Amino acid sequence: MSSEVSYPPGPRGLPVVGNTVDLSRDIFAFFEELRDDYGRVASYDVFGTDACMVAHPDAIQRVLLDDHEAFEKGEVLTRNLADAMGEGLFVTGGTQWQNQRTQVQPAFYRNRLNAYVPEMRATAEETVEEWRDGMVVDVNDRMTETTMDALGRTLFGVDVAENPVVSEASDAILARFDTSRFWSFLPDRLPTPTNRRYRRKLDELQAFVDELARQRRQQSPENRGDDLLSILVGFVEAGDLTRREFRDNMVTFLFAGHETTALGLTYTIHCLARHPDEQAALRAEVEAVCDGAVTAEDLPKLERLERAIDEALRLYPPVYMFFREATRNVELRGYTVPEGTTLVVPQWVVHRDPAWWDDPEAFRPERFSDSDHPEYAYFPFGGGPRHCIGMRFARMEMKTVLATILDNYAFRLVSDPNPDLIASTNLKPGEPIEIKLDE
Ligand code: HEM
C-alpha cells in the first residue's frame, strides 16, 4: 500500500456551479449519498470552491477537539455575520474569543443557571395558562415566544413581549439568512427588500441594546444583579470590552439562544405526540419527581425526560451542520485536507448513520441509557473548546418547559407525522407542527 496521502474522494458536478444544484435540491440526501458513495470524509464542490464533509466521529473529534487550533470559523461565516455579530463570541477567534469566553462564562455557571429556573418556569406557566382542553397549538410558534421570553428575562432582565423590536429584528435577521446557509450568503449590501429590512431592524436592535446598557449603567453596581447584561456592562466600564464587542455579544446571545432552543422543544414535543406511551411514562416521572411546580433540584432527577430530549436532538438536530476552515494542511482518516479548505461537519448525517445507531430513524430514548455510540457520533451542541456555551442553559430550559407542559396536558399530533424539514439557518419544520391538547 502506498504511504502517499491524497485528497478525499468525491463527485465532480456540473461545470461552473459544481455540486450546488444538487445541494440546493435536497441537502440532507446530498450529504447522505456523499457518505454512502464516497465515505465519511469526502469532498465536493460548491460554486467552484472545494469543500470537504467530515462525517466520521474520529475525524470530527480531531477537528473540534484534538487539532482544534488548526481550524477556524472561516471567511464566509465571518464576512456574512460581520455586521450583526462580527465581534461577538460566535464569530471571533484567537485571543479575542478566548477573552470573551472567559468573561461571559460566569453567566453560565451551574449556580447561576439554577437561579434562572423559576423565571423559566414562570414563562412556561404563562404559555400553558393560555391553553385550553381541545385546543390545537402551533408548537414552533408558541415555543419561539416562550424561549425568547425566557432568554430576555434571565440573561438581560427584559420583558421581550413589551419590546417588539427584539422579535421583529429576530424575524428580519433570520429571514436574511433563510433558505440555506449556502445560497443566502449573497452580499448583504444588495438592496433587496429582505436586506433593507434586515439593515433597518439591525440598526433598531443595536440602538435598543445600547439603551439597555445605558439603563444598567445608571444603576449602582450593587443593585445590578449578575445577569449576562450586567456582566457585559461591567467589562465595558472596566475598559475590557469595546462597545462594539458589547453590542455584538448582545445580538449573538439573542440569536444563538432562542431559535435553537425553540426548535429543540418543538421536535421533542413532536416526537412525544407521536409516542403516547413514552409521553405517559414521562408524565408519570414528572408527577413522581416534581411537587406541582418543577424546581432546579428536580431537574437532574428527570432522567427519562433527559433521554427523550437527547433522542429528539439526535433525530432533529436544530443545528444540522456547521463549518470550519483549515488553517494548515491536515490529515483526516488518511486523507490530506489542504489549508484553506472549507469543512462541513453535518450532525444530521452522523446522528442518523446506521454505523453508529441501530434503526437510526426510530425514536428510541432508551438508546441513551447505555450510550455505546462513539462520543462524536452525537454532537448537537458541537464539541471541543467552541462547544455551545448555552448547552446547560438550553437543557435546563427544555426540561423545565416540557415538565410544565406534561404536568398540565396530554397531547396528540394533528399535523403530518413526517413533516418536511427546511435546511434554513437552523433545521426548521417546513409546515406547522400541531398538537391537540387533552387535559
Ligand atoms: C437546543 C439549543 C441549542 C443548540 C442545538 C445549540 C447548538 C450550538 C452549536 C452546535 C454550537 C457550535 C457551533 C460551532 O462550533 O460552529 C453553538 C455555539 C454557541 N451557542 Fe448554542 N445551541 C443551543 C442553545 C444555545 C443557547 C440557549 C445559547 C445562549 C444562551 C447559545 C449560545 C451559543 C454561543 C454564544 C455559541 C458560540 C460559542 C463559542 O464559539 O464560544 N446556544 N451552539
Coordinates of C-alpha atoms and ligand atoms in Angstrom, one line a residue:
M1 CA 0.0 0.0 0.0
S2 CA 1.3 3.4 -0.8
S3 CA 2.1 5.7 2.1
E4 CA 1.1 8.7 0.0
V5 CA -1.8 10.7 1.3
S6 CA -4.5 12.0 -1.1
Y7 CA -7.4 14.4 -1.3
P8 CA -10.7 13.0 -0.1
P9 CA -12.7 11.4 -2.9
G10 CA -16.0 12.9 -4.1
P11 CA -18.2 13.6 -7.1
R12 CA -17.4 16.3 -9.5
G13 CA -20.7 18.0 -10.5
L14 CA -21.6 20.2 -13.4
P15 CA -19.0 22.7 -14.7
V16 CA -19.0 26.2 -13.0
V17 CA -21.8 25.6 -10.5
G18 CA -20.2 22.4 -9.2
N19 CA -22.5 20.4 -6.9
T20 CA -24.5 23.5 -6.0
V21 CA -27.6 22.4 -8.0
D22 CA -27.7 19.0 -6.3
L23 CA -27.1 20.6 -2.9
S24 CA -30.0 23.0 -3.2
R25 CA -32.5 20.3 -4.1
D26 CA -32.1 18.2 -1.0
I27 CA -29.2 19.0 1.2
F28 CA -29.8 16.1 3.5
A29 CA -30.0 13.5 0.7
F30 CA -26.9 15.0 -0.9
F31 CA -24.7 14.5 2.2
E32 CA -26.1 11.1 2.9
E33 CA -25.3 10.0 -0.6
L34 CA -21.9 11.5 -0.4
R35 CA -21.3 9.4 2.7
D36 CA -22.6 6.2 1.2
D37 CA -20.9 6.6 -2.2
Y38 CA -17.6 8.2 -1.1
G39 CA -17.1 7.7 2.6
R40 CA -17.2 9.6 5.8
V41 CA -14.5 12.0 4.8
A42 CA -15.4 13.1 1.3
S43 CA -15.1 16.1 -1.0
Y44 CA -17.5 18.1 -3.2
D45 CA -17.5 21.5 -4.8
V46 CA -19.8 24.4 -4.3
F47 CA -19.6 27.5 -6.6
G48 CA -16.2 26.2 -7.8
T49 CA -14.8 26.1 -4.3
D50 CA -13.7 22.7 -2.9
A51 CA -15.3 21.7 0.4
C52 CA -15.0 18.5 2.5
M53 CA -17.6 16.8 4.5
V54 CA -16.3 15.3 7.8
A55 CA -18.8 12.8 9.0
H56 CA -16.7 10.2 10.9
P57 CA -16.8 10.6 14.7
D58 CA -12.9 10.2 14.9
A59 CA -12.4 12.9 12.3
I60 CA -15.0 15.1 14.0
Q61 CA -13.1 14.8 17.3
R62 CA -9.9 15.8 15.5
V63 CA -11.5 18.9 14.0
L64 CA -13.4 20.0 17.1
L65 CA -11.1 18.9 19.9
D66 CA -7.7 17.3 19.3
D67 CA -6.5 19.6 16.5
H68 CA -9.0 22.4 17.0
E69 CA -6.2 25.1 16.7
A70 CA -5.8 24.1 13.0
F71 CA -9.4 25.2 12.2
E72 CA -11.2 28.5 12.4
K73 CA -14.8 29.5 11.7
G74 CA -13.9 30.6 8.2
E75 CA -14.1 33.6 5.9
V76 CA -17.6 33.0 4.6
L77 CA -19.2 32.9 8.0
T78 CA -17.1 35.8 9.3
R79 CA -17.9 38.0 6.4
N80 CA -21.6 37.3 6.4
L81 CA -22.1 37.7 10.1
A82 CA -19.8 40.7 10.3
D83 CA -22.5 43.4 10.5
A84 CA -24.7 41.7 13.0
M85 CA -22.2 40.0 15.3
G86 CA -18.7 40.1 13.9
E87 CA -17.1 40.9 17.2
G88 CA -19.2 38.6 19.3
L89 CA -18.4 35.2 20.8
F90 CA -19.8 33.1 18.0
V91 CA -17.7 34.7 15.3
T92 CA -14.4 35.9 16.8
G93 CA -11.3 33.8 17.0
G94 CA -7.9 33.7 18.8
T95 CA -7.3 35.7 22.0
Q96 CA -10.3 37.9 21.4
W97 CA -12.6 34.8 21.5
Q98 CA -10.7 33.4 24.5
N99 CA -11.1 36.6 26.5
Q100 CA -14.8 36.9 25.7
R101 CA -15.4 33.2 26.5
T102 CA -13.8 33.7 29.9
Q103 CA -15.7 37.0 30.5
V104 CA -19.2 35.6 29.9
Q105 CA -18.7 32.1 31.4
P106 CA -19.9 33.1 34.9
A107 CA -23.4 33.8 33.5
F108 CA -23.5 30.0 32.7
Y109 CA -22.1 28.6 36.0
R110 CA -24.3 25.9 37.5
N111 CA -25.4 28.0 40.4
R112 CA -26.3 30.9 38.2
L113 CA -28.2 28.7 35.9
N114 CA -30.1 27.2 38.8
A115 CA -31.3 30.7 39.7
Y116 CA -32.8 31.1 36.2
V117 CA -35.2 28.1 36.7
P118 CA -38.0 30.0 38.4
E119 CA -38.1 32.5 35.6
M120 CA -38.0 29.7 33.0
R121 CA -40.9 28.0 34.8
A122 CA -42.9 31.2 35.1
T123 CA -42.5 31.7 31.3
A124 CA -43.7 28.1 30.7
E125 CA -46.6 28.6 33.0
E126 CA -47.7 31.7 31.2
T127 CA -47.7 29.7 28.0
V128 CA -49.7 26.9 29.4
E129 CA -52.2 29.2 31.1
E130 CA -53.3 30.4 27.6
W131 CA -54.0 26.8 26.6
R132 CA -57.4 25.1 26.9
D133 CA -58.6 21.5 26.6
G134 CA -59.2 20.5 23.0
M135 CA -57.2 23.4 21.6
V136 CA -54.9 23.0 18.6
V137 CA -51.5 24.5 19.2
D138 CA -48.8 25.5 16.6
V139 CA -45.9 24.2 18.6
N140 CA -43.0 26.0 17.0
D141 CA -44.7 29.4 17.1
R142 CA -45.5 29.0 20.8
M143 CA -42.1 27.7 21.7
T144 CA -40.4 30.5 19.9
E145 CA -42.2 33.0 22.0
T146 CA -41.5 31.1 25.2
T147 CA -37.8 30.8 24.6
M148 CA -37.5 34.4 23.6
D149 CA -39.2 35.5 26.8
A150 CA -37.1 33.2 28.9
L151 CA -33.9 34.4 27.4
G152 CA -34.9 38.1 27.7
R153 CA -35.9 37.7 31.3
T154 CA -33.0 35.5 32.6
L155 CA -30.0 37.0 30.7
F156 CA -31.0 40.6 30.1
G157 CA -33.8 41.4 32.6
V158 CA -36.0 42.5 29.8
D159 CA -39.7 41.7 29.1
V160 CA -39.4 40.9 25.4
A161 CA -43.2 40.8 24.9
E162 CA -43.2 44.5 25.7
N163 CA -40.4 45.2 23.3
P164 CA -41.4 44.1 19.9
V165 CA -38.1 45.4 18.5
V166 CA -36.4 42.2 19.6
S167 CA -38.7 39.8 17.9
E168 CA -39.1 42.0 14.8
A169 CA -35.3 42.1 14.5
S170 CA -35.1 38.4 15.1
D171 CA -37.5 37.7 12.2
A172 CA -35.7 40.1 9.9
I173 CA -32.3 38.7 10.7
L174 CA -33.4 35.1 10.4
A175 CA -35.1 35.9 7.1
R176 CA -31.9 37.4 5.9
F177 CA -30.1 34.1 6.4
D178 CA -33.1 32.0 5.4
T179 CA -33.3 29.5 2.5
S180 CA -30.0 27.9 3.4
R181 CA -26.6 28.8 4.6
F182 CA -25.0 28.3 1.2
W183 CA -27.2 30.3 -1.1
S184 CA -28.2 33.1 1.3
F185 CA -24.6 34.0 1.5
L186 CA -25.0 36.7 -1.1
P187 CA -23.6 40.1 -0.2
D188 CA -25.9 41.9 2.2
R189 CA -25.2 45.2 0.5
L190 CA -27.6 44.2 -2.3
P191 CA -30.7 46.3 -1.7
T192 CA -33.2 43.5 -1.8
P193 CA -36.3 44.1 0.4
T194 CA -35.1 41.4 2.8
N195 CA -31.7 43.0 3.1
R196 CA -33.1 46.5 3.5
R197 CA -35.4 45.4 6.3
Y198 CA -32.5 43.4 7.9
R199 CA -30.4 46.6 7.9
R200 CA -33.2 48.7 9.4
K201 CA -34.1 46.2 12.1
L202 CA -30.5 45.5 12.9
D203 CA -30.0 49.3 13.5
E204 CA -33.1 49.4 15.7
L205 CA -31.9 46.4 17.7
Q206 CA -28.4 47.8 18.2
A207 CA -30.0 51.1 19.4
F208 CA -32.2 49.0 21.8
V209 CA -29.3 47.1 23.3
D210 CA -27.3 50.4 23.7
E211 CA -30.3 51.8 25.6
L212 CA -30.4 48.7 27.9
A213 CA -26.7 49.2 28.7
R214 CA -27.3 52.9 29.4
Q215 CA -30.1 52.0 31.9
R216 CA -27.9 49.4 33.6
R217 CA -25.0 51.8 33.9
Q218 CA -27.3 54.2 35.8
Q219 CA -27.9 51.6 38.5
S220 CA -25.2 51.3 41.1
P221 CA -23.1 48.2 40.7
E222 CA -24.5 46.5 43.9
N223 CA -28.1 46.8 42.6
R224 CA -27.4 45.5 39.2
G225 CA -27.5 41.8 39.8
D226 CA -25.2 39.4 37.9
D227 CA -27.1 38.5 34.8
L228 CA -25.3 38.5 31.4
L229 CA -26.2 42.1 30.7
S230 CA -24.6 43.3 33.9
I231 CA -21.5 41.2 33.4
L232 CA -21.0 42.7 29.9
V233 CA -21.7 46.2 31.0
G234 CA -19.2 45.7 33.8
F235 CA -16.4 44.7 31.4
V236 CA -17.2 47.7 29.1
E237 CA -16.9 50.1 32.1
A238 CA -13.6 48.5 33.1
G239 CA -12.3 49.0 29.5
D240 CA -12.0 45.3 28.9
L241 CA -14.7 45.0 26.3
T242 CA -15.3 47.6 23.5
R243 CA -18.8 48.9 22.9
R244 CA -18.9 47.1 19.6
E245 CA -18.0 43.8 21.3
F246 CA -20.8 44.5 23.8
R247 CA -23.4 45.1 21.1
D248 CA -22.3 42.1 19.1
N249 CA -22.5 39.8 22.1
M250 CA -26.0 41.0 23.0
V251 CA -27.1 40.2 19.4
T252 CA -25.2 36.9 19.4
F253 CA -26.9 35.7 22.6
L254 CA -30.3 36.8 21.5
F255 CA -29.9 34.8 18.3
A256 CA -27.8 31.8 19.2
G257 CA -30.0 31.2 22.2
H258 CA -33.7 31.3 21.2
E259 CA -34.5 29.7 17.8
T260 CA -32.3 26.7 18.5
T261 CA -33.9 26.0 21.9
A262 CA -37.4 26.6 20.5
L263 CA -36.7 24.0 17.8
G264 CA -35.3 21.5 20.3
L265 CA -38.6 21.9 22.2
T266 CA -40.7 21.7 19.1
Y267 CA -39.1 18.4 17.9
T268 CA -39.2 16.8 21.4
I269 CA -43.0 17.6 21.6
H270 CA -43.5 16.3 18.0
C271 CA -41.8 13.0 19.0
L272 CA -43.7 12.7 22.2
A273 CA -47.0 13.4 20.4
R274 CA -46.2 10.5 18.1
H275 CA -45.3 8.2 21.0
P276 CA -48.2 8.4 23.6
D277 CA -46.7 5.6 25.7
E278 CA -43.4 7.5 26.1
Q279 CA -45.4 10.6 26.8
A280 CA -47.4 8.9 29.5
A281 CA -44.2 7.5 31.1
L282 CA -42.8 11.0 31.2
R283 CA -45.9 12.4 32.8
A284 CA -45.6 9.8 35.5
E285 CA -41.9 10.7 36.0
V286 CA -42.8 14.4 36.3
E287 CA -45.6 13.6 38.8
A288 CA -43.3 11.5 40.9
V289 CA -40.4 13.9 40.9
C290 CA -42.0 17.4 41.0
D291 CA -44.4 18.6 43.6
G292 CA -46.7 20.7 41.4
A293 CA -44.0 23.0 40.1
V294 CA -40.6 22.0 38.7
T295 CA -37.6 23.3 40.6
A296 CA -33.8 23.3 39.8
E297 CA -33.3 20.4 42.3
D298 CA -35.9 18.3 40.4
L299 CA -34.2 18.7 37.0
P300 CA -31.3 16.1 37.4
K301 CA -33.9 13.6 38.6
L302 CA -35.9 13.8 35.4
E303 CA -33.7 11.2 33.7
R304 CA -36.2 9.8 31.4
L305 CA -37.1 13.3 30.2
E306 CA -33.4 14.0 29.6
R307 CA -33.2 10.9 27.4
A308 CA -36.2 11.9 25.4
I309 CA -34.7 15.3 24.7
D310 CA -31.4 13.7 23.7
E311 CA -33.1 11.4 21.3
A312 CA -35.2 14.2 19.7
L313 CA -32.0 16.3 19.3
R314 CA -30.4 13.2 17.7
L315 CA -33.2 12.8 15.1
Y316 CA -33.8 16.5 14.6
P317 CA -30.6 18.5 15.5
P318 CA -31.6 22.2 15.4
V319 CA -28.0 22.9 14.2
Y320 CA -27.9 20.3 11.5
M321 CA -24.4 21.2 10.2
F322 CA -21.7 23.8 10.7
F323 CA -18.5 24.9 9.0
R324 CA -14.8 25.2 9.6
E325 CA -11.8 26.3 7.5
A326 CA -8.5 24.6 7.7
T327 CA -5.6 27.0 8.6
R328 CA -3.0 24.4 7.5
N329 CA -2.8 21.1 5.8
V330 CA -4.4 18.4 8.0
E331 CA -4.6 14.7 7.7
L332 CA -8.0 13.2 8.4
R333 CA -8.5 9.4 8.2
G334 CA -5.7 9.0 5.8
Y335 CA -6.6 11.9 3.5
T336 CA -4.9 15.3 3.3
V337 CA -7.2 18.3 3.6
P338 CA -5.3 21.3 2.2
E339 CA -5.0 24.6 4.0
G340 CA -7.9 26.9 3.2
T341 CA -10.4 24.1 2.6
T342 CA -14.0 24.6 3.9
L343 CA -15.1 21.7 6.1
V344 CA -18.7 20.8 6.7
V345 CA -19.5 18.9 9.9
P346 CA -23.0 17.6 9.5
Q347 CA -24.9 16.5 12.6
W348 CA -27.8 15.4 10.5
V349 CA -25.8 12.7 8.7
V350 CA -23.8 11.5 11.6
H351 CA -26.8 11.3 14.0
R352 CA -28.6 9.1 11.5
D353 CA -25.7 6.9 10.4
P354 CA -26.5 3.2 10.7
A355 CA -22.8 2.5 11.5
W356 CA -23.3 4.1 15.0
W357 CA -27.1 3.8 15.5
D358 CA -29.4 0.8 15.4
D359 CA -32.6 1.6 13.5
P360 CA -31.5 5.2 13.2
E361 CA -34.8 6.6 12.1
A362 CA -36.7 5.3 15.1
F363 CA -37.4 7.4 18.2
R364 CA -35.9 5.2 21.0
P365 CA -34.9 7.3 24.0
E366 CA -33.7 4.2 25.9
R367 CA -30.7 4.0 23.5
F368 CA -29.2 6.8 25.6
S369 CA -29.2 4.6 28.7
D370 CA -26.2 2.6 27.7
S371 CA -24.6 5.2 25.4
D372 CA -22.4 2.7 23.4
H373 CA -22.0 5.1 20.4
P374 CA -18.7 6.8 19.7
E375 CA -18.5 10.1 21.5
Y376 CA -18.6 12.3 18.4
A377 CA -21.4 10.3 16.8
Y378 CA -23.6 12.7 18.8
F379 CA -22.9 16.4 19.0
P380 CA -26.0 18.5 18.8
F381 CA -24.1 21.2 20.8
G382 CA -20.8 20.9 18.9
G383 CA -17.7 19.9 20.7
G384 CA -14.2 20.9 22.0
P385 CA -13.4 24.5 23.2
R386 CA -16.0 26.1 20.9
H387 CA -18.9 23.9 22.1
C388 CA -22.2 25.7 22.8
I389 CA -21.7 27.9 25.9
G390 CA -25.5 27.8 26.3
M391 CA -25.8 24.0 26.3
R392 CA -26.7 23.7 30.0
F393 CA -29.0 26.7 29.9
A394 CA -30.8 25.1 26.9
R395 CA -31.1 21.7 28.5
M396 CA -32.5 23.2 31.7
E397 CA -34.9 25.3 29.9
M398 CA -36.1 22.5 27.7
K399 CA -36.6 20.3 30.7
T400 CA -38.4 23.0 32.7
V401 CA -40.8 23.9 29.9
L402 CA -41.5 20.2 29.0
A403 CA -42.1 19.2 32.6
T404 CA -44.5 22.2 33.0
I405 CA -46.4 21.2 29.8
L406 CA -46.5 17.5 30.7
D407 CA -47.8 18.3 34.2
N408 CA -50.8 20.1 32.7
Y409 CA -51.7 18.4 29.4
A410 CA -51.6 15.3 27.4
F411 CA -51.3 16.0 23.7
R412 CA -51.5 14.2 20.4
L413 CA -50.2 15.1 16.9
V414 CA -52.7 16.5 14.4
S415 CA -50.1 17.6 11.8
D416 CA -48.0 15.3 9.5
P417 CA -46.0 12.7 11.4
N418 CA -43.2 13.2 8.9
P419 CA -43.1 16.9 8.3
D420 CA -41.0 18.4 5.6
L421 CA -37.8 19.9 7.0
I422 CA -36.1 23.0 5.8
A423 CA -32.3 23.4 5.8
S424 CA -32.5 27.0 6.9
T425 CA -30.3 28.9 9.3
N426 CA -31.4 26.1 11.6
L427 CA -33.3 22.9 10.9
K428 CA -36.9 24.2 10.6
P429 CA -40.2 22.5 10.0
G430 CA -41.5 23.3 6.6
E431 CA -45.1 23.2 7.8
P432 CA -46.7 23.9 11.2
I433 CA -46.2 21.1 13.8
E434 CA -49.6 21.0 15.6
I435 CA -50.8 19.2 18.7
K436 CA -54.3 18.8 20.2
L437 CA -54.4 19.2 23.9
D438 CA -56.2 16.9 26.3
E439 CA -56.3 17.8 30.0
Ligands
HEM1 C1 -31.0 23.3 21.7 C2 -30.4 24.5 21.8 C3 -29.1 24.8 21.2 C4 -28.4 24.1 20.3 C5 -28.8 22.9 19.5 C6 -27.1 24.8 20.1 C7 -26.1 24.5 19.2 C8 -24.8 25.1 19.2 C9 -23.7 24.6 18.4 C10 -23.7 23.3 17.5 C11 -22.7 25.4 18.6 C12 -21.3 25.3 18.0 C13 -21.2 25.9 16.6 C14 -19.8 25.8 16.0 O1 -18.9 25.1 16.6 O2 -19.6 26.3 14.9 C15 -23.2 26.5 19.4 C16 -22.4 27.6 19.8 C17 -22.9 28.6 20.6 N1 -24.1 28.7 21.2 FE1 -25.6 27.3 21.2 N2 -27.1 25.9 20.9 C18 -28.3 26.0 21.6 C19 -28.7 26.9 22.6 C20 -27.9 28.0 23.0 C21 -28.3 28.9 24.0 C22 -29.5 28.8 24.9 C23 -27.3 29.9 24.0 C24 -27.2 31.1 24.9 C25 -28.0 31.4 25.9 C26 -26.3 29.6 23.0 C27 -25.2 30.3 22.7 C28 -24.2 29.9 21.9 C29 -23.0 30.7 21.7 C30 -22.7 32.0 22.2 C31 -22.1 29.9 20.8 C32 -20.7 30.2 20.4 C33 -19.8 29.7 21.4 C34 -18.3 29.9 21.1 O3 -17.9 29.9 19.9 O4 -17.5 30.0 22.0 N3 -26.7 28.4 22.4 N4 -24.5 26.2 19.8

